[in-house]
Amino acid sequence: MAMMNAQQYRDSLARRKPLKVYLDGKLLDDPLAHPYVRTSMNSVALTYELAQDAEHRQLMTARSALTGETINRFCHLHQSTEDLINKVRMQRLLGQRCGTCFQRCVGLDALNAVFATTFDMDRRLGTGYHARFRKFALAMEQNDWIVDGAMTDVKGDRGKRPSEQQDQDMYLRVVERRRDGVVIRGAKAHQTGAINSHMVLVMPTASLKPDEKDYAITCALPADADGITYVYGRQSCDERKLGGGEASDMDAGSSTYGGQEALMIFDDVFVPEDMIFMNGETEFAGTLVDLFASYHRQSYGGCKVGNGDVAIGAAASIAEYNGVAKASHIKDKIVEMNHLNETLFACGIACSANGAKLPAGNFFVDALLANVCKQNVTRLPYEIARLLQDIAGGLMVTLPSGKDWLNPATRELLQKYLAGAAGTSTYERVRMLRLIENLTMGRAAVAYLTESMHGAGSPQAQRVLISRLAKVEEKKVYAKSLALNNSVETVEAAIRTGLQKVRAPKKADAAVPVTA
Ligand code: SF4
Ligand code: FE
């Protein structure tokens, strides 16, 4: 079975061994039944549901590079720039449908990054990781797995390297090497969709030095492996989902879908040899991180644009309920929101269209443009959210609760005094305001705003990459050649010689891995 439907996905999670999940101070008996988990699972299930949908099947599926079968695009090794573009379009679609994080992209980005890195490692070091990883990739697409890409270590003292930490477990590491595998210990933070996953793909979090071999570990293991503990991340206003019924549905803003983040603790977990894809090759840790980060920075040019579409729709709707849809400044603000949102989409499409084939055979994004994309994502959704709050008005945060709406003593009063434009529904106005609150301050704001800031790396991480990839030395050649020469011939000659000089490989480049 190469593709599951939404129900088969839910059933497949229920078949896992019981996960050890703590939430609100309690060990959950049935994690999948908890309202936080259930709603987050609804978002992931959409990635299965729309793959079966006649209208969206083409975008949501791809032809496997390994078998030629039709598979879910979330399990696909990109085979062209068109595949990269379709990935972003698919992410926008899903972001529109759930208005939050649908959690599946991390595994897709990890799949493509590890596929390329293992190929390069084998070529340079003569290791045998790639064939092993191909088997994993095949199993991923054949089983239609959700794979949690586990990269971000908890990091302890940010001013110190992994090996300099007082507590050596601040970066996940190998604590024991056995003949048949390794034992790992540590914790991964902000694990998107971890509890909704079938498998976990562990990767190092940063470049490593030669003496940091224990931290250079990439491996896969089932989400229900012995020794893994999950501690569920609380999100703003999530308790509003706990009441059940109409009142809490109203207050939640959007009670159907949610995102999911967890702290994932690996307490001496055994990983068998055939699931290890890097073990001590420190010189490739940085390559893997850069590849993964660029793929995931591309992803944000899709999913956050879809969330932005919901924000724009909410702005236009609340303007109607408020009776100001025709005001010129409101129309202009909505134009501005669209301009900002489409700018992000343009970045997502551009870094995909400008992608190229890697030596491993799968396609990679234009890393500079992907980092520019994500850098914009750290800013523009905040401006879109500001405009949305501006249009919504202060009632968004002073609304009485759904219980007051349902209370016969206050219902009539609220119906009368919360009314908006003639001919519009007061109830719909109230629910739209709650959606806006949720998107800009509540549970969905985790996905739309904070994740836009810190997901796929905080803003400074993109600036480091932009500075590394921007070829400023070449730009200096253009400027100097124009400033210092007086004819077409001499300018051209100066550019040619100048570029040759700055592009000449430096000695240190010999150590740079193939795909860097
Ligand atoms: Fe996908 Fe966006 Fe969620 Fe990352 S933040 S997993 S790209 S939906
Ligand atoms: Fe993310």
mmCIF file of N, CA, C and O in Angstrom, residues 75-132:
data_model
loop_
_atom_site.group_PDB
_atom_site.id
_atom_site.type_symbol
_atom_site.label_atom_id
_atom_site.label_comp_id
_atom_site.label_asym_id
_atom_site.label_seq_id
_atom_site.Cartn_x
_atom_site.Cartn_y
_atom_site.Cartn_z
ATOM 1 N N CYS A 75 6.411 12.277 0.675
ATOM 2 C CA CYS A 75 7.428 11.222 0.779
ATOM 3 C C CYS A 75 8.346 11.230 -0.437
ATOM 4 O O CYS A 75 9.051 10.254 -0.698
ATOM 5 N N HIS A 76 8.346 12.308 -1.189
ATOM 6 C CA HIS A 76 8.949 12.305 -2.524
ATOM 7 C C HIS A 76 10.357 12.903 -2.539
ATOM 8 O O HIS A 76 10.606 13.942 -1.927
ATOM 9 N N LEU A 77 11.249 12.243 -3.282
ATOM 10 C CA LEU A 77 12.565 12.813 -3.576
ATOM 11 C C LEU A 77 12.378 13.693 -4.810
ATOM 12 O O LEU A 77 12.054 13.185 -5.889
ATOM 13 N N HIS A 78 12.563 15.002 -4.660
ATOM 14 C CA HIS A 78 12.252 15.930 -5.754
ATOM 15 C C HIS A 78 13.073 15.592 -6.998
ATOM 16 O O HIS A 78 14.301 15.477 -6.928
ATOM 17 N N GLN A 79 12.388 15.499 -8.145
ATOM 18 C CA GLN A 79 13.066 15.106 -9.389
ATOM 19 C C GLN A 79 13.212 16.236 -10.388
ATOM 20 O O GLN A 79 13.733 16.033 -11.489
ATOM 21 N N SER A 80 12.758 17.421 -10.050
ATOM 22 C CA SER A 80 12.798 18.545 -10.993
ATOM 23 C C SER A 80 12.500 19.830 -10.227
ATOM 24 O O SER A 80 12.038 19.793 -9.080
ATOM 25 N N THR A 81 12.735 20.945 -10.920
ATOM 26 C CA THR A 81 12.340 22.212 -10.284
ATOM 27 C C THR A 81 10.814 22.290 -10.208
ATOM 28 O O THR A 81 10.267 22.925 -9.312
ATOM 29 N N GLU A 82 10.144 21.622 -11.132
ATOM 30 C CA GLU A 82 8.675 21.611 -11.081
ATOM 31 C C GLU A 82 8.199 20.921 -9.795
ATOM 32 O O GLU A 82 7.231 21.341 -9.160
ATOM 33 N N ASP A 83 8.891 19.842 -9.407
ATOM 34 C CA ASP A 83 8.566 19.178 -8.143
ATOM 35 C C ASP A 83 8.740 20.145 -6.968
ATOM 36 O O ASP A 83 7.926 20.166 -6.032
ATOM 37 N N LEU A 84 9.828 20.916 -7.014
ATOM 38 C CA LEU A 84 10.071 21.867 -5.918
ATOM 39 C C LEU A 84 8.966 22.923 -5.874
ATOM 40 O O LEU A 84 8.485 23.302 -4.802
ATOM 41 N N ILE A 85 8.562 23.388 -7.037
ATOM 42 C CA ILE A 85 7.483 24.391 -7.105
ATOM 43 C C ILE A 85 6.174 23.787 -6.604
ATOM 44 O O ILE A 85 5.440 24.408 -5.826
ATOM 45 N N ASN A 86 5.903 22.559 -7.016
ATOM 46 C CA ASN A 86 4.659 21.916 -6.584
ATOM 47 C C ASN A 86 4.635 21.676 -5.074
ATOM 48 O O ASN A 86 3.580 21.701 -4.460
ATOM 49 N N LYS A 87 5.797 21.450 -4.511
ATOM 50 C CA LYS A 87 5.864 21.310 -3.050
ATOM 51 C C LYS A 87 5.342 22.589 -2.384
ATOM 52 O O LYS A 87 4.508 22.546 -1.473
ATOM 53 N N VAL A 88 5.823 23.735 -2.852
ATOM 54 C CA VAL A 88 5.416 25.020 -2.257
ATOM 55 C C VAL A 88 3.927 25.278 -2.487
ATOM 56 O O VAL A 88 3.216 25.736 -1.586
ATOM 57 N N ARG A 89 3.448 24.944 -3.676
ATOM 58 C CA ARG A 89 2.022 25.141 -3.965
ATOM 59 C C ARG A 89 1.168 24.242 -3.067
ATOM 60 O O ARG A 89 0.120 24.650 -2.559
ATOM 61 N N MET A 90 1.641 23.012 -2.865
ATOM 62 C CA MET A 90 0.924 22.086 -1.978
ATOM 63 C C MET A 90 0.881 22.630 -0.552
ATOM 64 O O MET A 90 -0.146 22.559 0.134
ATOM 65 N N GLN A 91 1.994 23.191 -0.107
ATOM 66 C CA GLN A 91 2.045 23.710 1.265
ATOM 67 C C GLN A 91 1.113 24.911 1.429
ATOM 68 O O GLN A 91 0.479 25.085 2.467
ATOM 69 N N ARG A 92 1.021 25.742 0.379
ATOM 70 C CA ARG A 92 0.083 26.872 0.465
ATOM 71 C C ARG A 92 -1.352 26.362 0.578
ATOM 72 O O ARG A 92 -2.134 26.854 1.399
ATOM 73 N N LEU A 93 -1.668 25.357 -0.235
ATOM 74 C CA LEU A 93 -3.011 24.778 -0.206
ATOM 75 C C LEU A 93 -3.358 24.286 1.208
ATOM 76 O O LEU A 93 -4.424 24.583 1.749
ATOM 77 N N LEU A 94 -2.439 23.537 1.810
ATOM 78 C CA LEU A 94 -2.715 22.971 3.127
ATOM 79 C C LEU A 94 -2.798 24.068 4.194
ATOM 80 O O LEU A 94 -3.612 23.993 5.112
ATOM 81 N N GLY A 95 -1.935 25.092 4.056
ATOM 82 C CA GLY A 95 -1.982 26.212 5.010
ATOM 83 C C GLY A 95 -3.298 26.952 4.944
ATOM 84 O O GLY A 95 -3.801 27.456 5.955
ATOM 85 N N GLN A 96 -3.900 26.994 3.750
ATOM 86 C CA GLN A 96 -5.219 27.629 3.599
ATOM 87 C C GLN A 96 -6.296 26.786 4.283
ATOM 88 O O GLN A 96 -7.245 27.319 4.850
ATOM 89 N N ARG A 97 -6.146 25.467 4.182
ATOM 90 C CA ARG A 97 -7.200 24.579 4.666
ATOM 91 C C ARG A 97 -7.259 24.485 6.182
ATOM 92 O O ARG A 97 -8.323 24.329 6.755
ATOM 93 N N CYS A 98 -6.086 24.519 6.843
ATOM 94 C CA CYS A 98 -6.124 24.322 8.301
ATOM 95 C C CYS A 98 -5.762 25.599 9.070
ATOM 96 O O CYS A 98 -6.000 25.669 10.274
ATOM 97 N N GLY A 99 -5.172 26.575 8.411
ATOM 98 C CA GLY A 99 -4.851 27.840 9.094
ATOM 99 C C GLY A 99 -3.785 27.682 10.161
ATOM 100 O O GLY A 99 -3.626 28.542 11.035
ATOM 101 N N THR A 100 -3.052 26.607 10.108
ATOM 102 C CA THR A 100 -2.008 26.390 11.118
ATOM 103 C C THR A 100 -0.934 25.487 10.511
ATOM 104 O O THR A 100 -0.849 25.334 9.296
ATOM 105 N N CYS A 101 -0.108 24.881 11.362
ATOM 106 C CA CYS A 101 0.984 24.023 10.887
ATOM 107 C C CYS A 101 0.472 22.591 10.715
ATOM 108 O O CYS A 101 -0.072 22.012 11.645
ATOM 109 N N PHE A 102 0.686 22.014 9.534
ATOM 110 C CA PHE A 102 0.217 20.649 9.275
ATOM 111 C C PHE A 102 1.346 19.631 9.440
ATOM 112 O O PHE A 102 1.177 18.455 9.139
ATOM 113 N N GLN A 103 2.505 20.073 9.878
ATOM 114 C CA GLN A 103 3.534 19.244 10.532
ATOM 115 C C GLN A 103 4.318 18.251 9.679
ATOM 116 O O GLN A 103 5.258 17.630 10.158
ATOM 117 N N ARG A 104 3.929 18.067 8.428
ATOM 118 C CA ARG A 104 4.532 16.947 7.704
ATOM 119 C C ARG A 104 5.783 17.322 6.916
ATOM 120 O O ARG A 104 6.492 16.443 6.412
ATOM 121 N N CYS A 105 6.067 18.604 6.790
ATOM 122 C CA CYS A 105 7.143 19.036 5.878
ATOM 123 C C CYS A 105 8.540 18.732 6.422
ATOM 124 O O CYS A 105 9.484 18.580 5.645
ATOM 125 N N VAL A 106 8.662 18.686 7.750
ATOM 126 C CA VAL A 106 9.991 18.487 8.330
ATOM 127 C C VAL A 106 10.573 17.144 7.866
ATOM 128 O O VAL A 106 11.750 17.043 7.509
ATOM 129 N N GLY A 107 9.720 16.125 7.842
ATOM 130 C CA GLY A 107 10.164 14.801 7.397
ATOM 131 C C GLY A 107 10.545 14.793 5.928
ATOM 132 O O GLY A 107 11.528 14.166 5.521
ATOM 133 N N LEU A 108 9.769 15.507 5.111
ATOM 134 C CA LEU A 108 10.057 15.596 3.678
ATOM 135 C C LEU A 108 11.405 16.295 3.459
ATOM 136 O O LEU A 108 12.223 15.850 2.637
ATOM 137 N N ASP A 109 11.629 17.365 4.192
ATOM 138 C CA ASP A 109 12.878 18.116 4.022
ATOM 139 C C ASP A 109 14.074 17.305 4.530
ATOM 140 O O ASP A 109 15.146 17.315 3.932
ATOM 141 N N ALA A 110 13.860 16.570 5.618
ATOM 142 C CA ALA A 110 14.927 15.719 6.145
ATOM 143 C C ALA A 110 15.229 14.586 5.154
ATOM 144 O O ALA A 110 16.395 14.238 4.918
ATOM 145 N N LEU A 111 14.191 14.022 4.559
ATOM 146 C CA LEU A 111 14.364 12.938 3.578
ATOM 147 C C LEU A 111 15.300 13.384 2.450
ATOM 148 O O LEU A 111 16.276 12.697 2.117
ATOM 149 N N ASN A 112 14.997 14.529 1.864
ATOM 150 C CA ASN A 112 15.800 14.994 0.737
ATOM 151 C C ASN A 112 17.213 15.389 1.159
ATOM 152 O O ASN A 112 18.177 15.182 0.414
ATOM 153 N N ALA A 113 17.342 15.952 2.359
ATOM 154 C CA ALA A 113 18.664 16.387 2.832
ATOM 155 C C ALA A 113 19.557 15.187 3.170
ATOM 156 O O ALA A 113 20.740 15.148 2.805
ATOM 157 N N VAL A 114 18.989 14.192 3.842
ATOM 158 C CA VAL A 114 19.807 13.027 4.219
ATOM 159 C C VAL A 114 20.140 12.190 2.981
ATOM 160 O O VAL A 114 21.240 11.654 2.859
ATOM 161 N N PHE A 115 19.210 12.123 2.041
ATOM 162 C CA PHE A 115 19.465 11.390 0.792
ATOM 163 C C PHE A 115 20.708 11.962 0.099
ATOM 164 O O PHE A 115 21.606 11.222 -0.301
ATOM 165 N N ALA A 116 20.757 13.291 -0.008
ATOM 166 C CA ALA A 116 21.884 13.935 -0.700
ATOM 167 C C ALA A 116 23.175 13.808 0.114
ATOM 168 O O ALA A 116 24.247 13.548 -0.441
ATOM 169 N N THR A 117 23.078 13.974 1.420
ATOM 170 C CA THR A 117 24.292 13.958 2.252
ATOM 171 C C THR A 117 24.922 12.567 2.295
ATOM 172 O O THR A 117 26.153 12.435 2.215
ATOM 173 N N THR A 118 24.090 11.545 2.405
ATOM 174 C CA THR A 118 24.663 10.189 2.460
ATOM 175 C C THR A 118 25.372 9.858 1.142
ATOM 176 O O THR A 118 26.404 9.197 1.138
ATOM 177 N N PHE A 119 24.810 10.352 0.041
ATOM 178 C CA PHE A 119 25.458 10.122 -1.265
ATOM 179 C C PHE A 119 26.849 10.761 -1.276
ATOM 180 O O PHE A 119 27.836 10.141 -1.668
ATOM 181 N N ASP A 120 26.915 12.008 -0.838
ATOM 182 C CA ASP A 120 28.199 12.722 -0.821
ATOM 183 C C ASP A 120 29.195 12.060 0.129
ATOM 184 O O ASP A 120 30.390 11.967 -0.160
ATOM 185 N N MET A 121 28.687 11.595 1.262
ATOM 186 C CA MET A 121 29.582 10.948 2.231
ATOM 187 C C MET A 121 30.203 9.685 1.637
ATOM 188 O O MET A 121 31.407 9.456 1.753
ATOM 189 N N ASP A 122 29.363 8.887 0.989
ATOM 190 C CA ASP A 122 29.865 7.643 0.402
ATOM 191 C C ASP A 122 30.925 7.939 -0.655
ATOM 192 O O ASP A 122 31.948 7.275 -0.738
ATOM 193 N N ARG A 123 30.645 8.978 -1.460
ATOM 194 C CA ARG A 123 31.571 9.323 -2.544
ATOM 195 C C ARG A 123 32.914 9.779 -1.993
ATOM 196 O O ARG A 123 33.958 9.435 -2.507
ATOM 197 N N ARG A 124 32.864 10.561 -0.946
ATOM 198 C CA ARG A 124 34.115 11.132 -0.432
ATOM 199 C C ARG A 124 34.832 10.197 0.548
ATOM 200 O O ARG A 124 36.052 10.120 0.572
ATOM 201 N N LEU A 125 34.028 9.475 1.347
ATOM 202 C CA LEU A 125 34.664 8.706 2.429
ATOM 203 C C LEU A 125 34.603 7.190 2.212
ATOM 204 O O LEU A 125 35.158 6.438 3.009
ATOM 205 N N GLY A 126 33.856 6.778 1.187
ATOM 206 C CA GLY A 126 33.747 5.328 0.948
ATOM 207 C C GLY A 126 32.867 4.621 1.964
ATOM 208 O O GLY A 126 32.980 3.402 2.148
ATOM 209 N N THR A 127 31.989 5.356 2.620
ATOM 210 C CA THR A 127 31.047 4.732 3.563
ATOM 211 C C THR A 127 29.910 4.070 2.782
ATOM 212 O O THR A 127 29.833 4.208 1.561
ATOM 213 N N GLY A 128 29.014 3.391 3.471
ATOM 214 C CA GLY A 128 27.925 2.702 2.764
ATOM 215 C C GLY A 128 26.559 3.174 3.211
ATOM 216 O O GLY A 128 25.604 2.395 3.251
ATOM 217 N N TYR A 129 26.448 4.447 3.516
ATOM 218 C CA TYR A 129 25.194 4.947 4.083
ATOM 219 C C TYR A 129 24.070 5.124 3.061
ATOM 220 O O TYR A 129 22.904 5.017 3.385
ATOM 221 N N HIS A 130 24.435 5.449 1.816
ATOM 222 C CA HIS A 130 23.387 5.858 0.885
ATOM 223 C C HIS A 130 22.434 4.716 0.540
ATOM 224 O O HIS A 130 21.212 4.898 0.536
ATOM 225 N N ALA A 131 22.994 3.548 0.267
ATOM 226 C CA ALA A 131 22.142 2.402 -0.069
ATOM 227 C C ALA A 131 21.212 2.099 1.106
ATOM 228 O O ALA A 131 20.017 1.790 0.929
ATOM 229 N N ARG A 132 21.738 2.228 2.296
ATOM 230 C CA ARG A 132 20.948 1.993 3.506
ATOM 231 C C ARG A 132 19.816 3.021 3.599
ATOM 232 O O ARG A 132 18.681 2.702 3.926
#
